[in-house]
């Protein structure tokens, strides 16, 4: 899957040494005053049983299927690595221990009822997990300044926690073992928390294809959405980004693959700073040369990314409009914001997050605001999408809100990209 020596070739995730290097970066001088968060270690003994029955290839296939579920809950700032044959570890940046426990419960909820399948081999889920806090909140000083206590020896703590999980006696199928974090007796250093995590984006992200469903009509795959998994990608201009070479190859009528994504739209997340008039022209020319329909490419941008530098982003967006490239808008909080940005550039899709969707289930006011936003989009003949549909309840709620397209676990398993699914 990758020639990168820091990446596990079977999954595309960081392998253990590279993942621990990523964790250690939190102790660098530039991040000394930053709350680093927690580690969530997930161990799947069920993979060992599948491996015994079907071999290592069957276990690897089962792990990839698990990853397709796990990645639906990853936050954009989280980093995931493979730290053992049957173990994953997620670095939950800027996450307090109580919040990490809630996140762990969400993963358990996603995975509890999964039946593992790898070819002819099936096994019920067996999952162990553990939280490893990287810092603790100390007492407040007289000035009311909240301080963070750092725990050194991160690598040793990760390995010892992983070993503790590995030594847990097998409790049988369908048993979820919860191990509470132990107090760390290592020396502690007091640091003042003065900033948020602004970790530099680095190369090496892998991508997965998430299928989308037409919620208002018969459920069929109509488009795919790319999502980076593992570590955040470096921000490169579109014309310099190898991801777009893979996207164009996947959509090209000239593709040598057994199943190019013909008649499917591919949603690609980008930052506004990756766009320029030159990159828009490059994308247009590449579509012509490779026989790709421009409307098959949809660039998804965050509202705050666009508004951070309107003078630079708007000319590029307008040129993309003229070239027929589709645009998707994320992170809009109100109908007024959507209307304002639509007056500047034409977005074809509005993406509503699962968090906003869930809030509208819990709050009448949030439901009214979301209804207004969706009505505004439909009034301008724009399609409305939602991301993170991980439960039947959210799927049904999206349909009731007249949302057009959905992405998430309930819409189908994700697949590695550019290793496209084969018919």
PDB file of N, CA and C in Angstrom, residues 61-136:
ATOM      1  N   UNK A  61      -7.181  -8.767   6.608  1.00  0.00           N
ATOM      2  CA  UNK A  61      -8.422  -8.317   5.992  1.00  0.00           C
ATOM      3  C   UNK A  61      -9.435  -7.911   7.050  1.00  0.00           C
ATOM      4  N   UNK A  62      -9.527  -8.689   8.133  1.00  0.00           N
ATOM      5  CA  UNK A  62     -10.453  -8.355   9.216  1.00  0.00           C
ATOM      6  C   UNK A  62     -10.058  -7.043   9.884  1.00  0.00           C
ATOM      7  N   UNK A  63      -8.745  -6.813  10.068  1.00  0.00           N
ATOM      8  CA  UNK A  63      -8.281  -5.565  10.666  1.00  0.00           C
ATOM      9  C   UNK A  63      -8.626  -4.376   9.776  1.00  0.00           C
ATOM     10  N   UNK A  64      -8.495  -4.541   8.469  1.00  0.00           N
ATOM     11  CA  UNK A  64      -8.860  -3.455   7.555  1.00  0.00           C
ATOM     12  C   UNK A  64     -10.346  -3.134   7.646  1.00  0.00           C
ATOM     13  N   UNK A  65     -11.169  -4.170   7.785  1.00  0.00           N
ATOM     14  CA  UNK A  65     -12.602  -3.936   7.948  1.00  0.00           C
ATOM     15  C   UNK A  65     -12.891  -3.191   9.244  1.00  0.00           C
ATOM     16  N   UNK A  66     -12.170  -3.559  10.308  1.00  0.00           N
ATOM     17  CA  UNK A  66     -12.321  -2.842  11.574  1.00  0.00           C
ATOM     18  C   UNK A  66     -11.919  -1.384  11.425  1.00  0.00           C
ATOM     19  N   UNK A  67     -10.833  -1.151  10.713  1.00  0.00           N
ATOM     20  CA  UNK A  67     -10.354   0.211  10.516  1.00  0.00           C
ATOM     21  C   UNK A  67     -11.394   1.061   9.801  1.00  0.00           C
ATOM     22  N   UNK A  68     -12.132   0.450   8.867  1.00  0.00           N
ATOM     23  CA  UNK A  68     -13.183   1.175   8.177  1.00  0.00           C
ATOM     24  C   UNK A  68     -14.269   1.667   9.112  1.00  0.00           C
ATOM     25  N   UNK A  69     -14.464   0.965  10.243  1.00  0.00           N
ATOM     26  CA  UNK A  69     -15.431   1.404  11.251  1.00  0.00           C
ATOM     27  C   UNK A  69     -14.803   2.421  12.196  1.00  0.00           C
ATOM     28  N   UNK A  70     -13.594   2.127  12.663  1.00  0.00           N
ATOM     29  CA  UNK A  70     -12.921   3.003  13.624  1.00  0.00           C
ATOM     30  C   UNK A  70     -12.728   4.401  13.060  1.00  0.00           C
ATOM     31  N   UNK A  71     -12.370   4.512  11.766  1.00  0.00           N
ATOM     32  CA  UNK A  71     -12.046   5.819  11.207  1.00  0.00           C
ATOM     33  C   UNK A  71     -13.259   6.742  11.126  1.00  0.00           C
ATOM     34  N   UNK A  72     -14.483   6.191  11.237  1.00  0.00           N
ATOM     35  CA  UNK A  72     -15.654   7.063  11.180  1.00  0.00           C
ATOM     36  C   UNK A  72     -15.758   7.951  12.412  1.00  0.00           C
ATOM     37  N   UNK A  73     -15.066   7.589  13.508  1.00  0.00           N
ATOM     38  CA  UNK A  73     -15.122   8.376  14.737  1.00  0.00           C
ATOM     39  C   UNK A  73     -13.878   9.229  14.952  1.00  0.00           C
ATOM     40  N   UNK A  74     -12.883   9.117  14.080  1.00  0.00           N
ATOM     41  CA  UNK A  74     -11.656   9.893  14.267  1.00  0.00           C
ATOM     42  C   UNK A  74     -11.929  11.375  14.093  1.00  0.00           C
ATOM     43  N   UNK A  75     -11.404  12.170  15.020  1.00  0.00           N
ATOM     44  CA  UNK A  75     -11.445  13.618  14.856  1.00  0.00           C
ATOM     45  C   UNK A  75     -10.294  14.040  13.949  1.00  0.00           C
ATOM     46  N   UNK A  76     -10.409  15.232  13.364  1.00  0.00           N
ATOM     47  CA  UNK A  76      -9.395  15.668  12.396  1.00  0.00           C
ATOM     48  C   UNK A  76      -8.017  15.782  13.032  1.00  0.00           C
ATOM     49  N   UNK A  77      -7.942  16.055  14.346  1.00  0.00           N
ATOM     50  CA  UNK A  77      -6.635  16.236  14.975  1.00  0.00           C
ATOM     51  C   UNK A  77      -6.083  14.958  15.605  1.00  0.00           C
ATOM     52  N   UNK A  78      -6.822  13.861  15.534  1.00  0.00           N
ATOM     53  CA  UNK A  78      -6.352  12.602  16.107  1.00  0.00           C
ATOM     54  C   UNK A  78      -5.353  11.920  15.176  1.00  0.00           C
ATOM     55  N   UNK A  79      -4.472  11.127  15.769  1.00  0.00           N
ATOM     56  CA  UNK A  79      -3.511  10.327  15.008  1.00  0.00           C
ATOM     57  C   UNK A  79      -3.673   8.870  15.420  1.00  0.00           C
ATOM     58  N   UNK A  80      -3.701   7.977  14.439  1.00  0.00           N
ATOM     59  CA  UNK A  80      -3.884   6.559  14.731  1.00  0.00           C
ATOM     60  C   UNK A  80      -2.690   5.776  14.195  1.00  0.00           C
ATOM     61  N   UNK A  81      -2.282   4.765  14.952  1.00  0.00           N
ATOM     62  CA  UNK A  81      -1.167   3.925  14.536  1.00  0.00           C
ATOM     63  C   UNK A  81      -1.434   2.474  14.884  1.00  0.00           C
ATOM     64  N   UNK A  82      -0.700   1.586  14.239  1.00  0.00           N
ATOM     65  CA  UNK A  82      -0.780   0.161  14.547  1.00  0.00           C
ATOM     66  C   UNK A  82       0.422  -0.187  15.402  1.00  0.00           C
ATOM     67  N   UNK A  83       0.184  -0.525  16.674  1.00  0.00           N
ATOM     68  CA  UNK A  83       1.290  -0.746  17.602  1.00  0.00           C
ATOM     69  C   UNK A  83       1.516  -2.221  17.896  1.00  0.00           C
ATOM     70  N   UNK A  84       0.745  -3.086  17.278  1.00  0.00           N
ATOM     71  CA  UNK A  84       0.911  -4.524  17.451  1.00  0.00           C
ATOM     72  C   UNK A  84       0.116  -5.260  16.389  1.00  0.00           C
ATOM     73  N   UNK A  85       0.286  -6.569  16.329  1.00  0.00           N
ATOM     74  CA  UNK A  85      -0.436  -7.349  15.324  1.00  0.00           C
ATOM     75  C   UNK A  85      -1.942  -7.179  15.457  1.00  0.00           C
ATOM     76  N   UNK A  86      -2.410  -7.049  16.699  1.00  0.00           N
ATOM     77  CA  UNK A  86      -3.851  -6.982  16.934  1.00  0.00           C
ATOM     78  C   UNK A  86      -4.233  -5.712  17.692  1.00  0.00           C
ATOM     79  N   UNK A  87      -3.388  -4.694  17.658  1.00  0.00           N
ATOM     80  CA  UNK A  87      -3.608  -3.502  18.482  1.00  0.00           C
ATOM     81  C   UNK A  87      -3.479  -2.224  17.666  1.00  0.00           C
ATOM     82  N   UNK A  88      -4.390  -1.293  17.943  1.00  0.00           N
ATOM     83  CA  UNK A  88      -4.330   0.056  17.398  1.00  0.00           C
ATOM     84  C   UNK A  88      -4.195   1.028  18.561  1.00  0.00           C
ATOM     85  N   UNK A  89      -3.598   2.176  18.308  1.00  0.00           N
ATOM     86  CA  UNK A  89      -3.504   3.211  19.334  1.00  0.00           C
ATOM     87  C   UNK A  89      -3.874   4.542  18.699  1.00  0.00           C
ATOM     88  N   UNK A  90      -4.724   5.296  19.379  1.00  0.00           N
ATOM     89  CA  UNK A  90      -5.183   6.590  18.876  1.00  0.00           C
ATOM     90  C   UNK A  90      -4.695   7.676  19.820  1.00  0.00           C
ATOM     91  N   UNK A  91      -3.989   8.650  19.284  1.00  0.00           N
ATOM     92  CA  UNK A  91      -3.569   9.818  20.047  1.00  0.00           C
ATOM     93  C   UNK A  91      -4.694  10.837  20.000  1.00  0.00           C
ATOM     94  N   UNK A  92      -5.375  11.007  21.134  1.00  0.00           N
ATOM     95  CA  UNK A  92      -6.488  11.953  21.247  1.00  0.00           C
ATOM     96  C   UNK A  92      -5.922  13.292  21.708  1.00  0.00           C
ATOM     97  N   UNK A  93      -5.590  14.142  20.769  1.00  0.00           N
ATOM     98  CA  UNK A  93      -4.964  15.418  21.110  1.00  0.00           C
ATOM     99  C   UNK A  93      -5.966  16.341  21.793  1.00  0.00           C
ATOM    100  N   UNK A  94      -5.444  17.128  22.748  1.00  0.00           N
ATOM    101  CA  UNK A  94      -6.237  18.139  23.466  1.00  0.00           C
ATOM    102  C   UNK A  94      -7.487  17.517  24.084  1.00  0.00           C
ATOM    103  N   UNK A  95      -7.347  16.345  24.633  1.00  0.00           N
ATOM    104  CA  UNK A  95      -8.500  15.619  25.157  1.00  0.00           C
ATOM    105  C   UNK A  95      -8.279  15.303  26.631  1.00  0.00           C
ATOM    106  N   UNK A  96      -9.187  15.759  27.495  1.00  0.00           N
ATOM    107  CA  UNK A  96      -9.109  15.445  28.911  1.00  0.00           C
ATOM    108  C   UNK A  96      -9.480  13.978  29.133  1.00  0.00           C
ATOM    109  N   UNK A  97      -9.030  13.450  30.271  1.00  0.00           N
ATOM    110  CA  UNK A  97      -9.271  12.032  30.539  1.00  0.00           C
ATOM    111  C   UNK A  97     -10.761  11.676  30.581  1.00  0.00           C
ATOM    112  N   UNK A  98     -11.634  12.483  31.229  1.00  0.00           N
ATOM    113  CA  UNK A  98     -13.066  12.136  31.202  1.00  0.00           C
ATOM    114  C   UNK A  98     -13.635  12.111  29.785  1.00  0.00           C
ATOM    115  N   UNK A  99     -13.175  13.050  28.944  1.00  0.00           N
ATOM    116  CA  UNK A  99     -13.644  13.061  27.555  1.00  0.00           C
ATOM    117  C   UNK A  99     -13.111  11.851  26.793  1.00  0.00           C
ATOM    118  N   UNK A 100     -11.871  11.454  27.101  1.00  0.00           N
ATOM    119  CA  UNK A 100     -11.298  10.280  26.444  1.00  0.00           C
ATOM    120  C   UNK A 100     -12.098   9.021  26.788  1.00  0.00           C
ATOM    121  N   UNK A 101     -12.562   8.938  28.029  1.00  0.00           N
ATOM    122  CA  UNK A 101     -13.377   7.788  28.426  1.00  0.00           C
ATOM    123  C   UNK A 101     -14.697   7.763  27.659  1.00  0.00           C
ATOM    124  N   UNK A 102     -15.279   8.949  27.431  1.00  0.00           N
ATOM    125  CA  UNK A 102     -16.510   9.019  26.641  1.00  0.00           C
ATOM    126  C   UNK A 102     -16.255   8.594  25.197  1.00  0.00           C
ATOM    127  N   UNK A 103     -15.125   9.044  24.651  1.00  0.00           N
ATOM    128  CA  UNK A 103     -14.771   8.657  23.281  1.00  0.00           C
ATOM    129  C   UNK A 103     -14.568   7.152  23.196  1.00  0.00           C
ATOM    130  N   UNK A 104     -13.910   6.587  24.223  1.00  0.00           N
ATOM    131  CA  UNK A 104     -13.705   5.137  24.246  1.00  0.00           C
ATOM    132  C   UNK A 104     -15.041   4.398  24.244  1.00  0.00           C
ATOM    133  N   UNK A 105     -16.002   4.907  25.013  1.00  0.00           N
ATOM    134  CA  UNK A 105     -17.320   4.279  25.050  1.00  0.00           C
ATOM    135  C   UNK A 105     -18.007   4.367  23.687  1.00  0.00           C
ATOM    136  N   UNK A 106     -17.759   5.473  22.963  1.00  0.00           N
ATOM    137  CA  UNK A 106     -18.330   5.589  21.623  1.00  0.00           C
ATOM    138  C   UNK A 106     -17.760   4.520  20.693  1.00  0.00           C
ATOM    139  N   UNK A 107     -16.448   4.288  20.798  1.00  0.00           N
ATOM    140  CA  UNK A 107     -15.839   3.234  19.988  1.00  0.00           C
ATOM    141  C   UNK A 107     -16.398   1.865  20.369  1.00  0.00           C
ATOM    142  N   UNK A 108     -16.576   1.645  21.671  1.00  0.00           N
ATOM    143  CA  UNK A 108     -17.144   0.373  22.118  1.00  0.00           C
ATOM    144  C   UNK A 108     -18.545   0.200  21.547  1.00  0.00           C
ATOM    145  N   UNK A 109     -19.339   1.284  21.576  1.00  0.00           N
ATOM    146  CA  UNK A 109     -20.683   1.216  21.020  1.00  0.00           C
ATOM    147  C   UNK A 109     -20.694   0.886  19.537  1.00  0.00           C
ATOM    148  N   UNK A 110     -19.712   1.432  18.810  1.00  0.00           N
ATOM    149  CA  UNK A 110     -19.615   1.151  17.379  1.00  0.00           C
ATOM    150  C   UNK A 110     -19.240  -0.302  17.102  1.00  0.00           C
ATOM    151  N   UNK A 111     -18.372  -0.850  17.965  1.00  0.00           N
ATOM    152  CA  UNK A 111     -17.750  -2.138  17.669  1.00  0.00           C
ATOM    153  C   UNK A 111     -18.389  -3.318  18.389  1.00  0.00           C
ATOM    154  N   UNK A 112     -19.203  -3.045  19.418  1.00  0.00           N
ATOM    155  CA  UNK A 112     -19.675  -4.109  20.308  1.00  0.00           C
ATOM    156  C   UNK A 112     -20.381  -5.241  19.552  1.00  0.00           C
ATOM    157  N   UNK A 113     -21.240  -4.892  18.604  1.00  0.00           N
ATOM    158  CA  UNK A 113     -22.073  -5.899  17.946  1.00  0.00           C
ATOM    159  C   UNK A 113     -21.543  -6.329  16.579  1.00  0.00           C
ATOM    160  N   UNK A 114     -20.318  -5.930  16.271  1.00  0.00           N
ATOM    161  CA  UNK A 114     -19.745  -6.291  14.972  1.00  0.00           C
ATOM    162  C   UNK A 114     -19.395  -7.778  14.953  1.00  0.00           C
ATOM    163  N   UNK A 115     -19.770  -8.444  13.893  1.00  0.00           N
ATOM    164  CA  UNK A 115     -19.338  -9.824  13.659  1.00  0.00           C
ATOM    165  C   UNK A 115     -18.211  -9.773  12.644  1.00  0.00           C
ATOM    166  N   UNK A 116     -17.035 -10.221  13.051  1.00  0.00           N
ATOM    167  CA  UNK A 116     -15.868 -10.142  12.190  1.00  0.00           C
ATOM    168  C   UNK A 116     -15.968 -11.180  11.077  1.00  0.00           C
ATOM    169  N   UNK A 117     -15.735 -10.729   9.846  1.00  0.00           N
ATOM    170  CA  UNK A 117     -15.772 -11.622   8.697  1.00  0.00           C
ATOM    171  C   UNK A 117     -14.490 -11.460   7.895  1.00  0.00           C
ATOM    172  N   UNK A 118     -13.891 -12.566   7.505  1.00  0.00           N
ATOM    173  CA  UNK A 118     -12.726 -12.565   6.623  1.00  0.00           C
ATOM    174  C   UNK A 118     -12.825 -13.813   5.760  1.00  0.00           C
ATOM    175  N   UNK A 119     -13.373 -13.641   4.566  1.00  0.00           N
ATOM    176  CA  UNK A 119     -13.617 -14.801   3.722  1.00  0.00           C
ATOM    177  C   UNK A 119     -14.691 -15.684   4.330  1.00  0.00           C
ATOM    178  N   UNK A 120     -14.352 -16.942   4.578  1.00  0.00           N
ATOM    179  CA  UNK A 120     -15.314 -17.876   5.163  1.00  0.00           C
ATOM    180  C   UNK A 120     -15.302 -17.840   6.684  1.00  0.00           C
ATOM    181  N   UNK A 121     -14.437 -17.047   7.263  1.00  0.00           N
ATOM    182  CA  UNK A 121     -14.252 -17.063   8.709  1.00  0.00           C
ATOM    183  C   UNK A 121     -15.062 -15.942   9.363  1.00  0.00           C
ATOM    184  N   UNK A 122     -15.797 -16.305  10.413  1.00  0.00           N
ATOM    185  CA  UNK A 122     -16.616 -15.348  11.158  1.00  0.00           C
ATOM    186  C   UNK A 122     -16.338 -15.525  12.646  1.00  0.00           C
ATOM    187  N   UNK A 123     -16.342 -14.413  13.374  1.00  0.00           N
ATOM    188  CA  UNK A 123     -16.120 -14.482  14.818  1.00  0.00           C
ATOM    189  C   UNK A 123     -16.767 -13.270  15.468  1.00  0.00           C
ATOM    190  N   UNK A 124     -17.377 -13.450  16.657  1.00  0.00           N
ATOM    191  CA  UNK A 124     -17.959 -12.305  17.363  1.00  0.00           C
ATOM    192  C   UNK A 124     -16.863 -11.402  17.920  1.00  0.00           C
ATOM    193  N   UNK A 125     -17.226 -10.148  18.148  1.00  0.00           N
ATOM    194  CA  UNK A 125     -16.257  -9.149  18.588  1.00  0.00           C
ATOM    195  C   UNK A 125     -15.709  -9.462  19.975  1.00  0.00           C
ATOM    196  N   UNK A 126     -14.429  -9.223  20.129  1.00  0.00           N
ATOM    197  CA  UNK A 126     -13.752  -9.313  21.422  1.00  0.00           C
ATOM    198  C   UNK A 126     -12.784  -8.139  21.471  1.00  0.00           C
ATOM    199  N   UNK A 127     -13.022  -7.222  22.385  1.00  0.00           N
ATOM    200  CA  UNK A 127     -12.273  -5.964  22.400  1.00  0.00           C
ATOM    201  C   UNK A 127     -11.806  -5.637  23.806  1.00  0.00           C
ATOM    202  N   UNK A 128     -10.540  -5.269  23.943  1.00  0.00           N
ATOM    203  CA  UNK A 128     -10.004  -4.719  25.185  1.00  0.00           C
ATOM    204  C   UNK A 128      -9.522  -3.300  24.895  1.00  0.00           C
ATOM    205  N   UNK A 129      -9.696  -2.410  25.853  1.00  0.00           N
ATOM    206  CA  UNK A 129      -9.148  -1.073  25.629  1.00  0.00           C
ATOM    207  C   UNK A 129      -8.596  -0.485  26.916  1.00  0.00           C
ATOM    208  N   UNK A 130      -7.775   0.522  26.752  1.00  0.00           N
ATOM    209  CA  UNK A 130      -7.199   1.216  27.900  1.00  0.00           C
ATOM    210  C   UNK A 130      -6.903   2.662  27.537  1.00  0.00           C
ATOM    211  N   UNK A 131      -7.126   3.558  28.489  1.00  0.00           N
ATOM    212  CA  UNK A 131      -6.806   4.979  28.344  1.00  0.00           C
ATOM    213  C   UNK A 131      -5.471   5.251  29.032  1.00  0.00           C
ATOM    214  N   UNK A 132      -4.565   5.931  28.344  1.00  0.00           N
ATOM    215  CA  UNK A 132      -3.286   6.343  28.926  1.00  0.00           C
ATOM    216  C   UNK A 132      -3.226   7.868  28.874  1.00  0.00           C
ATOM    217  N   UNK A 133      -3.485   8.552  29.992  1.00  0.00           N
ATOM    218  CA  UNK A 133      -3.423  10.022  29.989  1.00  0.00           C
ATOM    219  C   UNK A 133      -1.985  10.511  29.859  1.00  0.00           C
ATOM    220  N   UNK A 134      -1.778  11.527  29.042  1.00  0.00           N
ATOM    221  CA  UNK A 134      -0.451  12.112  28.860  1.00  0.00           C
ATOM    222  C   UNK A 134      -0.225  13.314  29.769  1.00  0.00           C
ATOM    223  N   UNK A 135      -1.270  13.815  30.382  1.00  0.00           N
ATOM    224  CA  UNK A 135      -1.125  14.879  31.372  1.00  0.00           C
ATOM    225  C   UNK A 135      -2.362  14.863  32.269  1.00  0.00           C
ATOM    226  N   UNK A 136      -2.241  15.507  33.397  1.00  0.00           N
ATOM    227  CA  UNK A 136      -3.344  15.604  34.347  1.00  0.00           C
ATOM    228  C   UNK A 136      -3.554  17.070  34.708  1.00  0.00           C
TER     229      UNK A 136
END
